[in-house]
Coordinates of C-alpha atoms in Angstrom, one line a residue:
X1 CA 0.0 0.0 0.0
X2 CA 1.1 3.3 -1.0
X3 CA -0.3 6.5 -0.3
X4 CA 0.6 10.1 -1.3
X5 CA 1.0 13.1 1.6
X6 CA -2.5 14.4 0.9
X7 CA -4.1 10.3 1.2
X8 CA -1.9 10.2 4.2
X9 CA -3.5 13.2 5.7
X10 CA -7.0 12.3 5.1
X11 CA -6.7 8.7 6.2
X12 CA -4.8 10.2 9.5
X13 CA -7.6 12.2 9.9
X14 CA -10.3 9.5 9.7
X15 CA -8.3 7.3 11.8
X16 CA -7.6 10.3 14.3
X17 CA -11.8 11.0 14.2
X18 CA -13.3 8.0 14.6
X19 CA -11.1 7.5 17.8
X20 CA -11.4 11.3 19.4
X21 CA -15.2 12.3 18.2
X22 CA -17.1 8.7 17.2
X23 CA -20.1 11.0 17.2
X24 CA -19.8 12.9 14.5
X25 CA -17.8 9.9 12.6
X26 CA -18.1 9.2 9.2
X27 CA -17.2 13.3 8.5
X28 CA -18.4 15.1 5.5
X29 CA -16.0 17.0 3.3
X30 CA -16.1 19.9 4.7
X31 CA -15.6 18.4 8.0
X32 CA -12.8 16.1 6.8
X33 CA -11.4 19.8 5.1
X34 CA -11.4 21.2 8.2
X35 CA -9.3 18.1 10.3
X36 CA -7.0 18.2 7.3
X37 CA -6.2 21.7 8.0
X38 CA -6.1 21.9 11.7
X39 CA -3.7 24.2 13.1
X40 CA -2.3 21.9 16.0
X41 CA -1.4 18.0 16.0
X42 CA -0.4 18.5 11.8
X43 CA 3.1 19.0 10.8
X44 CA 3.2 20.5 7.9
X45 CA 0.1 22.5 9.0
X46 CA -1.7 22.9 5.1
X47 CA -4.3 25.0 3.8
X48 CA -6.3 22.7 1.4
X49 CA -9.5 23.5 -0.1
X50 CA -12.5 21.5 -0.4
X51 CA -11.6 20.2 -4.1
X52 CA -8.0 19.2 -2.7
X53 CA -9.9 17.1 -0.1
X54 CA -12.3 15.9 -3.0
X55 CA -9.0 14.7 -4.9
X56 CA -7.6 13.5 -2.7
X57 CA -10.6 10.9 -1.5
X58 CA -11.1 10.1 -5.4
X59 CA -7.9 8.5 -5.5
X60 CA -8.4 7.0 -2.0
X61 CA -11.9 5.4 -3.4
X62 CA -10.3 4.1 -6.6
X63 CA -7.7 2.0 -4.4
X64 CA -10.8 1.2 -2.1
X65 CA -9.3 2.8 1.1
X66 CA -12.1 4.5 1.6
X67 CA -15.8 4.4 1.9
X68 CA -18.8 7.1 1.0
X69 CA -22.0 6.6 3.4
X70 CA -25.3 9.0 3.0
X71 CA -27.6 9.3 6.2
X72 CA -31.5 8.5 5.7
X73 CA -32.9 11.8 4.3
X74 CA -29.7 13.6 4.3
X75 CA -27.9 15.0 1.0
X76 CA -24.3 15.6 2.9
X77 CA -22.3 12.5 1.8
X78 CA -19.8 11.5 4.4
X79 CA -16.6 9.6 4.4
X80 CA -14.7 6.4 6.3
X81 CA -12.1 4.9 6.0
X82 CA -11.3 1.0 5.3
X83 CA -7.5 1.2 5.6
X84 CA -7.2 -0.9 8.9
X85 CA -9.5 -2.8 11.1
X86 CA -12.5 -3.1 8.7
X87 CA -13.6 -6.5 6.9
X88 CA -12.5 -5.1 3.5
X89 CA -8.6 -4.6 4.8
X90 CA -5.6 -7.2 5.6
X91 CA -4.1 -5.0 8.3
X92 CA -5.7 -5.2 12.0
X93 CA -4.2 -3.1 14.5
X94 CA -4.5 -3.0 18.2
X95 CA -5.4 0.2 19.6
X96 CA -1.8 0.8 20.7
X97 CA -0.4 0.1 17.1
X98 CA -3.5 2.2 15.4
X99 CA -2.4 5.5 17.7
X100 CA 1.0 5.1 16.6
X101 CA 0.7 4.4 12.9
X102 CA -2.2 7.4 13.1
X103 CA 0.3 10.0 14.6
X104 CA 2.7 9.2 12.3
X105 CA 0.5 9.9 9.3
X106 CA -0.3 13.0 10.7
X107 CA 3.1 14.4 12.1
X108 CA 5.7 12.7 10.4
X109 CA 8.9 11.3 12.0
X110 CA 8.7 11.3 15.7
X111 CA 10.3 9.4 18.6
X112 CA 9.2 6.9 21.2
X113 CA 8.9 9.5 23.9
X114 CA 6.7 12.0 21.2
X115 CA 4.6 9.3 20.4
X116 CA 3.3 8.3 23.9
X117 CA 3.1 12.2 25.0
X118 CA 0.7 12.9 21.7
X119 CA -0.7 9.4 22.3
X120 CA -3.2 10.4 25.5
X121 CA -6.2 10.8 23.0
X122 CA -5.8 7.8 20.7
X123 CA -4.2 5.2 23.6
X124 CA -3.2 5.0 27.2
X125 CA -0.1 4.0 27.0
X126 CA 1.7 3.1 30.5
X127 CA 5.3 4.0 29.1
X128 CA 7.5 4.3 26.4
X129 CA 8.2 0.9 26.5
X130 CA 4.9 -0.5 26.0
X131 CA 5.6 2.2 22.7
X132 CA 8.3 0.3 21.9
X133 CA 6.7 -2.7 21.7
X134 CA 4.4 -1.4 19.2
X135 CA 7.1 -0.3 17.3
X136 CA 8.7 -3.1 17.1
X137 CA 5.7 -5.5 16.2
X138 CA 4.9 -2.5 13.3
X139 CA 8.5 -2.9 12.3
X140 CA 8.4 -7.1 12.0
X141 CA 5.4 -6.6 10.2
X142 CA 5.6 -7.9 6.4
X143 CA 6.0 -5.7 4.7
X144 CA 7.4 -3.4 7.4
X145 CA 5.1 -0.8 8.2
X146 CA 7.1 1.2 10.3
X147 CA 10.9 1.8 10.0
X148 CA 13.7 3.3 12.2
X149 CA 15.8 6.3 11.3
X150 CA 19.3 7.2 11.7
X151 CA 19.7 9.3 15.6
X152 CA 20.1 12.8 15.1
X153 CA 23.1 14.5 16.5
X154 CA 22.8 15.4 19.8
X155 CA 19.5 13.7 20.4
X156 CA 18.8 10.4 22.9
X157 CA 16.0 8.8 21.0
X158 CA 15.7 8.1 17.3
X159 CA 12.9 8.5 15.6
X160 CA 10.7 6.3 13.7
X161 CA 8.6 6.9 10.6
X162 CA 6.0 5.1 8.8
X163 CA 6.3 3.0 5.5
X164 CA 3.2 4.2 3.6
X165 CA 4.0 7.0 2.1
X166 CA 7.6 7.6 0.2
X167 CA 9.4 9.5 2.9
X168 CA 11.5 12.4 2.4
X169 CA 13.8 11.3 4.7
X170 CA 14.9 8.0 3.0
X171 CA 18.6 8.2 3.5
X172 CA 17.9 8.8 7.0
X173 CA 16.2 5.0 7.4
X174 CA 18.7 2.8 9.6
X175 CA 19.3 -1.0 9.0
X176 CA 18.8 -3.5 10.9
X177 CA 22.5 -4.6 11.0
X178 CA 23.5 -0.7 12.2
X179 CA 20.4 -1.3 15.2
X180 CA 22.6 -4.3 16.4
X181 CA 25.6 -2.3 15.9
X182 CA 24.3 0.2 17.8
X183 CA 23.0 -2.2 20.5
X184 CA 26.3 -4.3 20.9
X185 CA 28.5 -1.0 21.4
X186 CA 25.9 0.1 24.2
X187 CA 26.2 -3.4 25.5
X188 CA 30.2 -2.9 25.6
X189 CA 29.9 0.2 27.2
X190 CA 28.0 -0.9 29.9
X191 CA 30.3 -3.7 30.6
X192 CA 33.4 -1.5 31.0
X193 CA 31.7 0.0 33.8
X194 CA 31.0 -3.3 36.0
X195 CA 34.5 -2.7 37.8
X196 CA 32.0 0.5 39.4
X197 CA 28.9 -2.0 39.5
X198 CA 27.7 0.5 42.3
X199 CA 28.1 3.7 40.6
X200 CA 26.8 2.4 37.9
X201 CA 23.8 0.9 39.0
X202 CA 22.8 4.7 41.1
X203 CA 23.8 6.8 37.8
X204 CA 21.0 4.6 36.0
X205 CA 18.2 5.0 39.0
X206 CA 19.0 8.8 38.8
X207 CA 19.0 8.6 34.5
X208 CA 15.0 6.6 35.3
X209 CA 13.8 8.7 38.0
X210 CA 15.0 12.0 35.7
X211 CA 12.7 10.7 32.6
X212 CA 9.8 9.5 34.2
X213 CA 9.8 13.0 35.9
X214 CA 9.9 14.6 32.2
X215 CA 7.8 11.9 30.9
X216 CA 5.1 13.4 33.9
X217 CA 5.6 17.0 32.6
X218 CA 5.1 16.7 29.0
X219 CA 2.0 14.5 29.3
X220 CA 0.8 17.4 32.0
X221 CA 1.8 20.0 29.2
X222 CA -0.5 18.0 26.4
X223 CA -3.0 17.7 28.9
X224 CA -2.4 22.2 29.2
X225 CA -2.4 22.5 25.5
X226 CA -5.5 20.4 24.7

């Protein structure tokens, strides 16, 4: 399955809708417009018009990602989506992997942390290793629907990015032989500090205690912002 950015956006969107407002799911166009175009949770943040949106779910009904259904009585014809979790698709999420692939649709790139902070609408998730985990299962899907990029400088967490659309940021994708690289030399480097087991053991309590406080104060900023 491959989608361009403006089928990205509008399946985010639906995905996004049905979760956060299920009563006013299936959305009209001009509804479906308007999420497309929202000023916070987008990156980029676009300006399309009503025939943009109209294109765009064309070209999502001729590769039958998408649904029209008309109320009893009612003219407005409103839209769903049958990209995951419908009888008419092969992929079935759980609610965890859903939120994830949905953000990244929606925002592009973002890292473990980012995901579970944006997260508290779509899925609870208890911490960023239970995101993780959904990464992971995302990324041993076949195809791979998910894919790891390379660390930025100066950052602690990479970030992931999804597989549907072609990404602008393909030389930035990381192997899987660079992941075990990466893991072995973190491996090494934590046994050339056994000879200070104790040390250690109280730097990495501190490092834990340290991002589960900042874990606690972006989640309370999203909750702020919302």
């Amino acid at each position: 399955m491959e989608l361009t950015p403006l089928e990205a956006r509008i399946i985010g969107v639906l995905l996004e809708k049905e979760i956060t407002t299920p009563e006013q799911y299936p959305l009209s166009l001009n509804s479906l417009t308007l999420g497309c175009n929202q000023k916070s949770s987008r990156s980029p943040v676009l300006s399309l018009t009503e025939t943009e949106t109209q294109a765009g779910i064309d070209s999502l009904n001729k590769k039958r990602l998408i649904s029209e259904q008309s109320g009893f009585g009612s003219r407005v014809v409103k839209y769903k989506h049958r990209f995951c979790n419908t009888e008419f698709s092969d992929l079935q999420f759980s609610s965890a992997q859903v939120a994830i692939i949905c953000l990244l649709l929606l925002r592009g790139p973002q890292t473990p942390g980012e995901l579970r902070t944006r997260s508290n609408r779509l899925h609870a998730f208890a911490d960023v290793n239970e995101v993780e985990q959904a990464l992971n299962q995302l990324a041993q899907h076949s195809p791979a629907l998910v894919i790891q990029l390379v660390k930025e400088p100066g950052k602690r967490e990479a970030r992931f990015d999804e597989c549907f659309t072609p990404s602008s940021s393909a030389s930035e994708h990381i192997t899987e032989s660079e992941v075990q690289s990466s893991q072995s030399n973190t491996n090494t480097n934590k046994d050339c500090c056994n000879e200070n087991s104790d040390e250690y053991m109280q730097l990495r309590d501190r490092v834990s205690v340290l991002e589960q406080e900042v874990d606690r104060l972006k989640t309370a900023l999203a909750d702020l912002l919302d």
